[in-house]
Each structure stands twice: as structure tokens, then as C-alpha cells.
Amino acid sequence: MKLFIGIDVSSKDLQVAITDSENYQKPIINRSFSNDLIGANEVKKIILQLAEQNSYDKVIIGMEATSIYSFHTDDYFFANDQGLQKLNLETDVVNPRDTKRFHDTFGENKNDPLDAYYIAEYLRFGKYRVTIARQEQYLALQRLTRTRYDVMASLTRAKQHFIEALYYCLNKLVTVDKDGIKTSVFGATMMSIVTDSKTIDEIANMPIEDLIDHLQTKGFKKIAIASISGLIRTIYALIVND
């Protein structure tokens, strides 16, 4: 005989419905617990008590993949608890679309107690795929990869917004790469021209020698003097034209 635990997870609560192979017309237990260590421990005690009373061949715990809310409950409690590991335990995170389709076939209203019950029933029917336990290293790499993706996407949006704002003031400066000048608007030297306290008119009226010294300082003296002279002529033309 098997024990089935369906858990409907939210940010605050765990709605838990428990059935088994013989008692499935009505849940053995269907109640709410807090979504924290205290609530998870209460669920654990009930599972261990039922397992001791009925000597189940297998215990299956299932919950829907609900964003981050099922993360600690499944990955860091039920799947790794030493007391539960003494049982023939299986923990699964199921696709919400599959459980919804299963629930819809019975034509009942949708609420947390019913959702938890039909998750348990879905497990009893056995029409699910067993999920692979995710290791800590995998989870850490997953979070790192997603964080890097979000940071790069934010950086791309910020750069695009900056270029659009810059185009209103110095439209020619935005197109330097298209004009055959091998430099980036976001390079240290170019950014110094844009972000320094000097106005456009002040830069335009600076002596060439002072501007060369300024660009050499900002470019950490990595630019050849001949290249700077050509760049200055281009910058002057851009500023004067704007």
C-alpha cells in the first residue's frame, strides 16, 4: 500500500492532503500548515505517524512547481530529511499544467484544499514523471547563471537608454563607430568627455595641447599622440557641427 501526500504551496502556507491506495475517496488529512520549518516538521510528524501505523510500501510526496515557494520545502526538507529517508520515499515537483488538466476532468471548483487533494490523486494515478533531485552545486550554478543573465539584460537596457539620451545632445558622437573611428562610446576616454564637468563649449574652446593631456590622462597614456591628434580633429568637428 502506498501513501500519497499532495501539497499546494503558497508563499505563506502549505495546504496538505493525504490519501493512500485504499482511502482515496476522502482525504485522510487535508489541512493548512505554515510554509516554514515549523510547518514542514508538523507535516513530517504526521507522515511518520501514518507510516508507522500502516507500514506503507512507499511514500510519495508531490507539489506543484510554484516559482520559488516550493524550493525549500522540496529540495531542502522532505528530500533530505533523515527521518523521512528511512521510508521508501519519493519526492516530486509536478508541472502545474498537468495537475490542472487532471483537476479539470472532474469539473470541481478550484480552491487550496481541493488543489492539494487532486495533487495527491494525480500521484495515485501515477501519470507523472519522477523529477531528478537537484544538487546544491547545480542550484548554485542555476542561480548564478540567471543572475548574470538579468544583470547583462539590465546593462544592455541602461546602455541603450544612455545612447538615446546622448543622441539628443551629441548625435554625431553616438555614430563614431560608423564613421570609421575605432573607439567605443563607453570607453574610459570617451566617457570622460561625456561625464566631465566641462560643457561642450568649454571642450570646443580648449587648447589642443590641454585636450591632448586630458585625453592621455583619461586613457592612461595608452593612445599614441598621432592617434589623439586625429581623434581631436574628429571630436572638434563633431562638437562644432552639433
mmCIF file of C-alpha atoms in Angstrom:
data_model
loop_
_atom_site.group_PDB
_atom_site.id
_atom_site.type_symbol
_atom_site.label_atom_id
_atom_site.label_comp_id
_atom_site.label_asym_id
_atom_site.label_seq_id
_atom_site.Cartn_x
_atom_site.Cartn_y
_atom_site.Cartn_z
ATOM 1 C CA MET A 1 0.000 0.000 0.000
ATOM 2 C CA LYS A 2 1.223 3.484 -0.854
ATOM 3 C CA LEU A 3 0.825 6.825 0.914
ATOM 4 C CA PHE A 4 0.278 9.937 -1.205
ATOM 5 C CA ILE A 5 0.867 13.479 0.051
ATOM 6 C CA GLY A 6 -0.290 16.329 -2.184
ATOM 7 C CA ILE A 7 0.930 19.790 -1.191
ATOM 8 C CA ASP A 8 -0.439 23.038 -2.611
ATOM 9 C CA VAL A 9 2.295 25.593 -1.923
ATOM 10 C CA SER A 10 1.903 29.346 -1.477
ATOM 11 C CA SER A 11 4.233 31.981 -0.053
ATOM 12 C CA LYS A 12 2.728 31.594 3.440
ATOM 13 C CA ASP A 13 1.025 28.205 3.603
ATOM 14 C CA LEU A 14 1.311 24.531 2.757
ATOM 15 C CA GLN A 15 -2.109 23.024 2.085
ATOM 16 C CA VAL A 16 -1.561 19.304 2.639
ATOM 17 C CA ALA A 17 -3.894 16.499 1.538
ATOM 18 C CA ILE A 18 -3.008 12.896 2.382
ATOM 19 C CA THR A 19 -4.551 9.773 0.857
ATOM 20 C CA ASP A 20 -3.425 6.190 0.364
ATOM 21 C CA SER A 21 -4.105 3.323 -2.015
ATOM 22 C CA GLU A 22 -7.230 2.253 -0.118
ATOM 23 C CA ASN A 23 -8.531 5.530 1.342
ATOM 24 C CA TYR A 24 -8.729 7.969 -1.532
ATOM 25 C CA GLN A 25 -12.418 8.857 -1.803
ATOM 26 C CA LYS A 26 -11.868 11.318 1.022
ATOM 27 C CA PRO A 27 -8.501 12.645 2.268
ATOM 28 C CA ILE A 28 -7.169 11.155 5.491
ATOM 29 C CA ILE A 29 -5.916 14.646 6.303
ATOM 30 C CA ASN A 30 -6.485 17.925 4.467
ATOM 31 C CA ARG A 31 -5.320 20.970 6.387
ATOM 32 C CA SER A 32 -3.060 24.005 6.148
ATOM 33 C CA PHE A 33 0.415 24.404 7.646
ATOM 34 C CA SER A 34 2.772 27.364 7.668
ATOM 35 C CA ASN A 35 5.329 27.407 4.849
ATOM 36 C CA ASP A 36 8.357 27.319 7.126
ATOM 37 C CA LEU A 37 10.418 24.834 9.114
ATOM 38 C CA ILE A 38 7.761 24.570 11.834
ATOM 39 C CA GLY A 39 5.009 23.717 9.355
ATOM 40 C CA ALA A 40 7.198 21.275 7.433
ATOM 41 C CA ASN A 41 8.118 19.490 10.674
ATOM 42 C CA GLU A 42 4.431 19.135 11.552
ATOM 43 C CA VAL A 43 3.796 17.525 8.166
ATOM 44 C CA LYS A 44 6.785 15.250 8.696
ATOM 45 C CA LYS A 45 5.469 14.043 12.066
ATOM 46 C CA ILE A 46 2.090 13.177 10.526
ATOM 47 C CA ILE A 47 3.761 11.254 7.683
ATOM 48 C CA LEU A 48 5.964 9.282 10.087
ATOM 49 C CA GLN A 49 2.990 8.523 12.330
ATOM 50 C CA LEU A 50 0.858 7.254 9.432
ATOM 51 C CA ALA A 51 3.772 5.223 8.057
ATOM 52 C CA GLU A 52 4.309 3.577 11.432
ATOM 53 C CA GLN A 53 0.620 2.736 11.815
ATOM 54 C CA ASN A 54 0.106 1.316 8.325
ATOM 55 C CA SER A 55 3.540 0.065 7.175
ATOM 56 C CA TYR A 56 3.293 1.620 3.717
ATOM 57 C CA ASP A 57 5.406 0.115 0.946
ATOM 58 C CA LYS A 58 6.107 3.554 -0.487
ATOM 59 C CA VAL A 59 5.539 7.195 0.457
ATOM 60 C CA ILE A 60 5.154 9.718 -2.386
ATOM 61 C CA ILE A 61 5.208 13.467 -1.738
ATOM 62 C CA GLY A 62 4.253 15.779 -4.595
ATOM 63 C CA MET A 63 3.839 19.506 -5.049
ATOM 64 C CA GLU A 64 3.482 21.858 -7.973
ATOM 65 C CA ALA A 65 6.417 23.872 -9.289
ATOM 66 C CA THR A 66 5.344 27.269 -7.966
ATOM 67 C CA SER A 67 8.167 29.720 -8.631
ATOM 68 C CA ILE A 68 10.446 29.869 -5.566
ATOM 69 C CA TYR A 69 7.812 28.877 -2.996
ATOM 70 C CA SER A 70 8.392 25.115 -3.253
ATOM 71 C CA PHE A 71 12.186 25.481 -3.252
ATOM 72 C CA HIS A 72 12.940 24.976 0.461
ATOM 73 C CA THR A 73 10.048 22.597 1.078
ATOM 74 C CA ASP A 74 11.050 20.064 -1.557
ATOM 75 C CA ASP A 75 14.782 20.479 -2.083
ATOM 76 C CA TYR A 76 15.937 21.230 1.437
ATOM 77 C CA PHE A 77 13.487 19.457 3.712
ATOM 78 C CA PHE A 78 11.423 16.496 2.536
ATOM 79 C CA ALA A 79 14.004 15.225 0.035
ATOM 80 C CA ASN A 80 16.870 15.366 2.550
ATOM 81 C CA ASP A 81 15.240 14.755 5.937
ATOM 82 C CA GLN A 82 16.916 11.807 7.678
ATOM 83 C CA GLY A 83 13.721 10.643 9.365
ATOM 84 C CA LEU A 84 11.802 10.538 6.096
ATOM 85 C CA GLN A 85 14.714 8.917 4.275
ATOM 86 C CA LYS A 86 14.199 5.797 6.395
ATOM 87 C CA LEU A 87 10.964 5.289 4.484
ATOM 88 C CA ASN A 88 10.771 4.275 0.838
ATOM 89 C CA LEU A 89 10.299 7.954 -0.016
ATOM 90 C CA GLU A 90 9.843 9.672 -3.355
ATOM 91 C CA THR A 91 9.508 13.453 -3.700
ATOM 92 C CA ASP A 92 8.312 15.039 -6.920
ATOM 93 C CA VAL A 93 7.739 18.544 -8.243
ATOM 94 C CA VAL A 94 4.992 18.242 -10.847
ATOM 95 C CA ASN A 95 4.004 20.520 -13.699
ATOM 96 C CA PRO A 96 1.022 22.733 -12.688
ATOM 97 C CA ARG A 97 -0.437 22.422 -16.194
ATOM 98 C CA ASP A 98 -0.656 18.650 -15.823
ATOM 99 C CA THR A 99 -2.371 18.787 -12.428
ATOM 100 C CA LYS A 100 -4.767 21.477 -13.696
ATOM 101 C CA ARG A 101 -5.814 19.316 -16.653
ATOM 102 C CA PHE A 102 -6.261 16.387 -14.284
ATOM 103 C CA HIS A 103 -8.340 18.523 -11.889
ATOM 104 C CA ASP A 104 -10.480 19.909 -14.724
ATOM 105 C CA THR A 105 -11.614 16.428 -15.764
ATOM 106 C CA PHE A 106 -13.582 16.183 -12.508
ATOM 107 C CA GLY A 107 -15.340 19.532 -13.034
ATOM 108 C CA GLU A 108 -14.988 20.728 -9.443
ATOM 109 C CA ASN A 109 -14.271 24.238 -8.241
ATOM 110 C CA LYS A 110 -10.719 25.351 -7.609
ATOM 111 C CA ASN A 111 -9.533 26.095 -4.068
ATOM 112 C CA ASP A 112 -6.497 25.206 -1.977
ATOM 113 C CA PRO A 113 -7.914 22.109 -0.197
ATOM 114 C CA LEU A 114 -9.219 20.685 -3.481
ATOM 115 C CA ASP A 115 -5.969 21.530 -5.281
ATOM 116 C CA ALA A 116 -3.951 19.643 -2.666
ATOM 117 C CA TYR A 117 -6.336 16.668 -2.836
ATOM 118 C CA TYR A 118 -6.118 16.436 -6.621
ATOM 119 C CA ILE A 119 -2.340 16.644 -6.480
ATOM 120 C CA ALA A 120 -2.451 13.584 -4.197
ATOM 121 C CA GLU A 121 -4.876 11.898 -6.611
ATOM 122 C CA TYR A 122 -2.628 12.778 -9.532
ATOM 123 C CA LEU A 123 0.202 10.995 -7.731
ATOM 124 C CA ARG A 124 -2.042 7.981 -7.064
ATOM 125 C CA PHE A 125 -2.844 7.637 -10.761
ATOM 126 C CA GLY A 126 0.902 7.593 -11.415
ATOM 127 C CA LYS A 127 0.774 9.634 -14.630
ATOM 128 C CA TYR A 128 3.775 11.793 -13.761
ATOM 129 C CA ARG A 129 7.483 11.795 -14.406
ATOM 130 C CA VAL A 130 9.821 11.381 -11.457
ATOM 131 C CA THR A 131 11.914 14.531 -11.039
ATOM 132 C CA ILE A 132 15.667 14.306 -10.678
ATOM 133 C CA ALA A 133 16.992 15.503 -7.335
ATOM 134 C CA ARG A 134 18.870 18.747 -7.880
ATOM 135 C CA GLN A 135 22.259 19.008 -6.201
ATOM 136 C CA GLU A 136 23.390 22.125 -4.347
ATOM 137 C CA GLN A 137 26.111 22.807 -6.947
ATOM 138 C CA TYR A 138 23.528 22.685 -9.743
ATOM 139 C CA LEU A 139 21.200 25.044 -7.895
ATOM 140 C CA ALA A 140 24.032 27.475 -7.161
ATOM 141 C CA LEU A 141 25.080 27.468 -10.831
ATOM 142 C CA GLN A 142 21.446 27.923 -11.886
ATOM 143 C CA ARG A 143 21.016 30.983 -9.664
ATOM 144 C CA LEU A 144 24.378 32.408 -10.781
ATOM 145 C CA THR A 145 23.517 31.950 -14.460
ATOM 146 C CA ARG A 146 20.094 33.557 -14.089
ATOM 147 C CA THR A 147 21.524 36.441 -12.061
ATOM 148 C CA ARG A 148 24.211 37.074 -14.686
ATOM 149 C CA TYR A 149 21.571 36.998 -17.427
ATOM 150 C CA ASP A 150 19.450 39.557 -15.554
ATOM 151 C CA VAL A 151 22.477 41.804 -14.921
ATOM 152 C CA MET A 152 23.533 41.698 -18.584
ATOM 153 C CA ALA A 153 19.969 42.405 -19.733
ATOM 154 C CA SER A 154 19.765 45.373 -17.334
ATOM 155 C CA LEU A 155 23.157 46.633 -18.541
ATOM 156 C CA THR A 156 22.040 46.407 -22.176
ATOM 157 C CA ARG A 157 18.863 48.373 -21.421
ATOM 158 C CA ALA A 158 20.831 51.003 -19.477
ATOM 159 C CA LYS A 159 23.341 51.422 -22.323
ATOM 160 C CA GLN A 160 20.567 51.773 -24.875
ATOM 161 C CA HIS A 161 18.846 54.389 -22.722
ATOM 162 C CA PHE A 162 22.155 56.262 -22.320
ATOM 163 C CA ILE A 163 22.814 56.245 -26.076
ATOM 164 C CA GLU A 164 19.313 57.565 -26.773
ATOM 165 C CA ALA A 165 19.810 60.389 -24.263
ATOM 166 C CA LEU A 166 23.279 61.148 -25.655
ATOM 167 C CA TYR A 167 21.932 61.309 -29.199
ATOM 168 C CA TYR A 168 19.744 64.292 -28.243
ATOM 169 C CA CYS A 169 22.872 66.237 -27.202
ATOM 170 C CA LEU A 170 25.624 64.906 -29.496
ATOM 171 C CA ASN A 171 24.147 62.804 -32.246
ATOM 172 C CA LYS A 172 27.472 62.609 -34.119
ATOM 173 C CA LEU A 173 29.242 61.248 -31.055
ATOM 174 C CA VAL A 174 26.879 58.291 -30.998
ATOM 175 C CA THR A 175 27.853 57.304 -34.558
ATOM 176 C CA VAL A 176 31.654 57.474 -34.227
ATOM 177 C CA ASP A 177 31.972 53.739 -34.835
ATOM 178 C CA LYS A 178 30.013 54.074 -38.087
ATOM 179 C CA ASP A 179 32.286 56.908 -39.190
ATOM 180 C CA GLY A 180 35.354 54.651 -39.136
ATOM 181 C CA ILE A 181 36.666 55.742 -35.727
ATOM 182 C CA LYS A 182 37.769 52.710 -33.746
ATOM 183 C CA THR A 183 36.564 53.707 -30.307
ATOM 184 C CA SER A 184 33.609 52.977 -28.076
ATOM 185 C CA VAL A 185 31.188 55.470 -26.616
ATOM 186 C CA PHE A 186 31.528 53.507 -23.379
ATOM 187 C CA GLY A 187 35.341 53.562 -23.319
ATOM 188 C CA ALA A 188 37.037 55.366 -20.419
ATOM 189 C CA THR A 189 38.354 58.163 -22.626
ATOM 190 C CA MET A 190 35.094 58.813 -24.428
ATOM 191 C CA MET A 191 33.066 58.607 -21.221
ATOM 192 C CA SER A 192 35.337 61.216 -19.643
ATOM 193 C CA ILE A 193 34.366 63.657 -22.394
ATOM 194 C CA VAL A 194 30.690 63.000 -21.770
ATOM 195 C CA THR A 195 30.693 62.934 -17.969
ATOM 196 C CA ASP A 196 33.269 65.592 -17.046
ATOM 197 C CA SER A 197 32.046 68.853 -15.569
ATOM 198 C CA LYS A 198 33.189 70.763 -18.655
ATOM 199 C CA THR A 199 30.494 71.955 -21.017
ATOM 200 C CA ILE A 200 30.535 71.246 -24.745
ATOM 201 C CA ASP A 201 31.560 74.834 -25.452
ATOM 202 C CA GLU A 202 34.428 74.625 -22.951
ATOM 203 C CA ILE A 203 35.732 71.467 -24.611
ATOM 204 C CA ALA A 204 35.442 73.083 -28.037
ATOM 205 C CA ASN A 205 37.457 76.114 -26.858
ATOM 206 C CA MET A 206 40.188 74.144 -25.045
ATOM 207 C CA PRO A 207 43.734 74.460 -26.453
ATOM 208 C CA ILE A 208 44.711 71.341 -28.357
ATOM 209 C CA GLU A 209 47.667 70.697 -26.022
ATOM 210 C CA ASP A 210 45.396 70.760 -22.956
ATOM 211 C CA LEU A 211 42.897 68.436 -24.604
ATOM 212 C CA ILE A 212 45.702 66.030 -25.561
ATOM 213 C CA ASP A 213 46.915 65.975 -21.946
ATOM 214 C CA HIS A 214 43.351 65.438 -20.759
ATOM 215 C CA LEU A 215 42.784 62.502 -23.127
ATOM 216 C CA GLN A 216 46.166 60.988 -22.299
ATOM 217 C CA THR A 217 45.343 61.124 -18.604
ATOM 218 C CA LYS A 218 41.899 59.609 -19.053
ATOM 219 C CA GLY A 219 43.250 56.978 -21.445
ATOM 220 C CA PHE A 220 46.103 56.040 -19.074
ATOM 221 C CA LYS A 221 48.607 57.108 -21.769
ATOM 222 C CA LYS A 222 47.651 54.156 -23.973
ATOM 223 C CA ILE A 223 46.842 56.275 -27.024
ATOM 224 C CA ALA A 224 49.537 57.388 -29.441
ATOM 225 C CA ILE A 225 49.936 61.149 -29.905
ATOM 226 C CA ALA A 226 49.226 60.853 -33.633
ATOM 227 C CA SER A 227 46.021 58.970 -32.916
ATOM 228 C CA ILE A 228 44.984 61.585 -30.365
ATOM 229 C CA SER A 229 45.523 64.369 -32.881
ATOM 230 C CA GLY A 230 43.262 62.636 -35.373
ATOM 231 C CA LEU A 231 40.695 61.948 -32.667
ATOM 232 C CA ILE A 232 40.734 65.588 -31.548
ATOM 233 C CA ARG A 233 40.118 66.828 -35.067
ATOM 234 C CA THR A 234 37.161 64.473 -35.300
ATOM 235 C CA ILE A 235 35.801 65.486 -31.882
ATOM 236 C CA TYR A 236 36.137 69.170 -32.761
ATOM 237 C CA ALA A 237 34.247 68.579 -35.981
ATOM 238 C CA LEU A 238 31.526 66.679 -34.134
ATOM 239 C CA ILE A 239 31.127 69.348 -31.452
ATOM 240 C CA VAL A 240 31.179 72.276 -33.852
ATOM 241 C CA ASN A 241 28.665 70.615 -36.160
ATOM 242 C CA ASP A 242 26.307 69.980 -33.228
#
